């Protein structure tokens, strides 16, 4: 007859140590996995909720239309007005200057209706709208660069402006995208008055709509406008996609953090299995006593399942609490990069999901050792110290069901089922690989010749002797060391992207809107102070791909419900140029380049990646819209572009006769000699402002600094997340070594009775773990490195630039920690009293 549940709980509670002694590994593993998933889910939910709830404020309207190098035509403006109120303006790069200083800026011209949503707050606390007349709201960094104060004057183009206030909080900053200079906000008519909107100038006109009917479907409006004006070159965004860059980054980070959480869960499961096995092994006397006193196998399962469940519940609750507590810290690390509310955030859905994962993992990996002890008779349990318990095949069913439930939950709740499914399959394959490797190590160790050195001979015997924990040690050590490799490879690859490529290859300045008739004077200005400067100029204009494909069967972009995967160049307007020779940093991979001053059929060279994504080939045609005029050219070649050259790279390069008659200016790069004088740099900028007021300079150093800051924020968040996996790996390593230590008490006692010294026993342990760790280091390098490659190249879309010296150093540190843990774990064995230990076996 089974015990009542209350009686079973009373026995479980009395036997359960208040400090969870014996179950701490289970508790720590559940805690780490649940905390990671709780923090990941809460942070992602908070960001997505903020993007969704503040879409109007982030965008500045319900819908936004962007078009390059022109304003709206009357019929276009009339169509927009049917939806509601319109706020219009311009965005362009410009130069701000005083008699003593010059600085590149991002000029933001707005009308009197701006902002329609949100509030602009100045540094002095004033809440203001659009500036009027020649007043300007100016960013703090621009004030510092120009060396002026509020109330002082400065010039932009041909007009003089007054710094009327310093910007503290710009409501639609996130939707404006990556800034190429500090922001200066002016009235809508300032750019035209300053001579910055001449034909060929590179500027955007932006038009935000606040719907008269707030319930109107923004996506339906977007479709209607695209259909009504298919060739207008509109780039349309809705309040649901207020910041595509932020949305994309959130998806990438969410995918990565989900992989981190799943990795932590896999490692936690290994630790739980080892921890529960060790705990039940320590409790075998109690289990045997209960059975002798009449407890059934079901009673044993209920009693110890309650203990394990209590530890899992405490670990899960602690993990949920910590996950909520660390979310503000992660938010602070991403401050300015993503919209994250300050303070603590409670997201019931992600927290419940994290708790479900934790409890499922506890069930799945604790079931096998629990059911194995359930089915053995009392005397066998008492002899288990010298006669290991056999495996219960029925326990595999419970473990399989638990793992299936975890996989189902992961696939149902993820936004990327293929990614998560692939990772779970990979984790399962890694587990099978490590299990097979454990069996192979034991088999090889059994067949190797016996070394003459008694310590090595004993270490080799310990690997394959009956009851040896080699299989569990191989799994734990393999995943633990792989966690070290993952962390080092991801971190060093991000650092490599920050430091190794861009700074070495970037020019000092980009210059936009250089008038074509002033190109010789532009060279003279630069070479006056820097005769050895490398200068490159290219014609530049903007246009949108309207149609592509075979001449008689071209696909209209406006008719596509969804762009082909990877064909981002078909979305909105892109930079266009023409050239007589192959651009620097490009390589023709299909077709041929045209001859200089080609006069035949208009031709175009296309980026090979775009061609592959869109299904284009040499001989097909492309139609682009430039300032409302359609131009069609035949694809003469496909090019491979070195995007890391940090020069001018264009998806589409046309022959001169295809587009050269369209209004346009030149863009230029300036690469100054190493160690160029800062005073001479300042003279150059002031000279260009004076003689070419409509041109704008972009300082690459500032861009790189901002990009480096963003990447460092990503690196910090990545480090914090990946650290959870490493902590879980460390916990599993310590638990596996502790479990093996408990199993070796008998061996150690027998060696000491036979005369082995303390030093010999320690060397024996180090030799055994050294052999295993040495073999598994290579496996960990492959596992951790493979996962890091997926994270860097597939999720973050960065270059694969790990520092292998750093990775190997961290892996060596992991191996050193394994040996240190083994040595520390062996010390209690030396204190065991032989007589007492033999009586307890």
PDB file of N, CA, C and O in Angstrom, residues 25 28-29 32 271 726-736 821:
ATOM      1  N   UNK A  25      23.922  21.433  -6.874  1.00  0.00           N
ATOM      2  CA  UNK A  25      24.243  21.490  -8.295  1.00  0.00           C
ATOM      3  C   UNK A  25      22.958  21.615  -9.115  1.00  0.00           C
ATOM      4  O   UNK A  25      22.885  22.421 -10.044  1.00  0.00           O
ATOM      5  N   UNK A  28      21.681  25.184  -8.655  1.00  0.00           N
ATOM      6  CA  UNK A  28      22.480  26.179  -9.378  1.00  0.00           C
ATOM      7  C   UNK A  28      22.218  26.103 -10.879  1.00  0.00           C
ATOM      8  O   UNK A  28      22.067  27.133 -11.552  1.00  0.00           O
ATOM      9  N   UNK A  29      22.149  24.896 -11.427  1.00  0.00           N
ATOM     10  CA  UNK A  29      21.920  24.741 -12.860  1.00  0.00           C
ATOM     11  C   UNK A  29      20.550  25.276 -13.265  1.00  0.00           C
ATOM     12  O   UNK A  29      20.417  25.987 -14.274  1.00  0.00           O
ATOM     13  N   UNK A  32      20.672  29.136 -13.063  1.00  0.00           N
ATOM     14  CA  UNK A  32      21.358  29.809 -14.159  1.00  0.00           C
ATOM     15  C   UNK A  32      20.536  29.773 -15.445  1.00  0.00           C
ATOM     16  O   UNK A  32      20.391  30.792 -16.142  1.00  0.00           O
ATOM     17  N   UNK A 271      24.234  18.888 -15.948  1.00  0.00           N
ATOM     18  CA  UNK A 271      24.560  19.054 -14.531  1.00  0.00           C
ATOM     19  C   UNK A 271      23.500  18.461 -13.614  1.00  0.00           C
ATOM     20  O   UNK A 271      23.811  17.874 -12.574  1.00  0.00           O
ATOM     21  N   UNK A 726      28.962  30.074 -19.594  1.00  0.00           N
ATOM     22  CA  UNK A 726      30.227  29.686 -18.968  1.00  0.00           C
ATOM     23  C   UNK A 726      30.012  29.336 -17.502  1.00  0.00           C
ATOM     24  O   UNK A 726      30.569  28.358 -16.991  1.00  0.00           O
ATOM     25  N   UNK A 727      29.187  30.133 -16.802  1.00  0.00           N
ATOM     26  CA  UNK A 727      28.898  29.824 -15.395  1.00  0.00           C
ATOM     27  C   UNK A 727      28.218  28.466 -15.272  1.00  0.00           C
ATOM     28  O   UNK A 727      28.515  27.686 -14.362  1.00  0.00           O
ATOM     29  N   UNK A 728      27.271  28.200 -16.188  1.00  0.00           N
ATOM     30  CA  UNK A 728      26.614  26.887 -16.167  1.00  0.00           C
ATOM     31  C   UNK A 728      27.638  25.785 -16.425  1.00  0.00           C
ATOM     32  O   UNK A 728      27.605  24.725 -15.777  1.00  0.00           O
ATOM     33  N   UNK A 729      28.552  26.037 -17.375  1.00  0.00           N
ATOM     34  CA  UNK A 729      29.589  25.050 -17.639  1.00  0.00           C
ATOM     35  C   UNK A 729      30.479  24.807 -16.440  1.00  0.00           C
ATOM     36  O   UNK A 729      30.840  23.663 -16.127  1.00  0.00           O
ATOM     37  N   UNK A 730      30.838  25.879 -15.721  1.00  0.00           N
ATOM     38  CA  UNK A 730      31.657  25.733 -14.517  1.00  0.00           C
ATOM     39  C   UNK A 730      30.919  24.931 -13.449  1.00  0.00           C
ATOM     40  O   UNK A 730      31.502  24.074 -12.776  1.00  0.00           O
ATOM     41  N   UNK A 731      29.620  25.229 -13.284  1.00  0.00           N
ATOM     42  CA  UNK A 731      28.832  24.498 -12.284  1.00  0.00           C
ATOM     43  C   UNK A 731      28.791  23.006 -12.618  1.00  0.00           C
ATOM     44  O   UNK A 731      28.927  22.151 -11.736  1.00  0.00           O
ATOM     45  N   UNK A 732      28.611  22.716 -13.912  1.00  0.00           N
ATOM     46  CA  UNK A 732      28.557  21.311 -14.323  1.00  0.00           C
ATOM     47  C   UNK A 732      29.905  20.638 -14.106  1.00  0.00           C
ATOM     48  O   UNK A 732      29.981  19.483 -13.657  1.00  0.00           O
ATOM     49  N   UNK A 733      30.983  21.341 -14.421  1.00  0.00           N
ATOM     50  CA  UNK A 733      32.318  20.774 -14.205  1.00  0.00           C
ATOM     51  C   UNK A 733      32.532  20.432 -12.740  1.00  0.00           C
ATOM     52  O   UNK A 733      32.979  19.325 -12.389  1.00  0.00           O
ATOM     53  N   UNK A 734      32.202  21.388 -11.867  1.00  0.00           N
ATOM     54  CA  UNK A 734      32.385  21.135 -10.435  1.00  0.00           C
ATOM     55  C   UNK A 734      31.493  19.996  -9.963  1.00  0.00           C
ATOM     56  O   UNK A 734      31.909  19.152  -9.163  1.00  0.00           O
ATOM     57  N   UNK A 735      30.262  19.970 -10.471  1.00  0.00           N
ATOM     58  CA  UNK A 735      29.351  18.906 -10.063  1.00  0.00           C
ATOM     59  C   UNK A 735      29.810  17.540 -10.531  1.00  0.00           C
ATOM     60  O   UNK A 735      29.731  16.557  -9.792  1.00  0.00           O
ATOM     61  N   UNK A 736      30.285  17.480 -11.784  1.00  0.00           N
ATOM     62  CA  UNK A 736      30.746  16.195 -12.313  1.00  0.00           C
ATOM     63  C   UNK A 736      31.937  15.680 -11.520  1.00  0.00           C
ATOM     64  O   UNK A 736      32.038  14.485 -11.202  1.00  0.00           O
ATOM     65  N   UNK A 821      39.976  22.032 -10.259  1.00  0.00           N
ATOM     66  CA  UNK A 821      38.792  21.466  -9.608  1.00  0.00           C
ATOM     67  C   UNK A 821      39.041  20.007  -9.223  1.00  0.00           C
ATOM     68  O   UNK A 821      38.608  19.553  -8.162  1.00  0.00           O
TER      69      UNK A 821
END
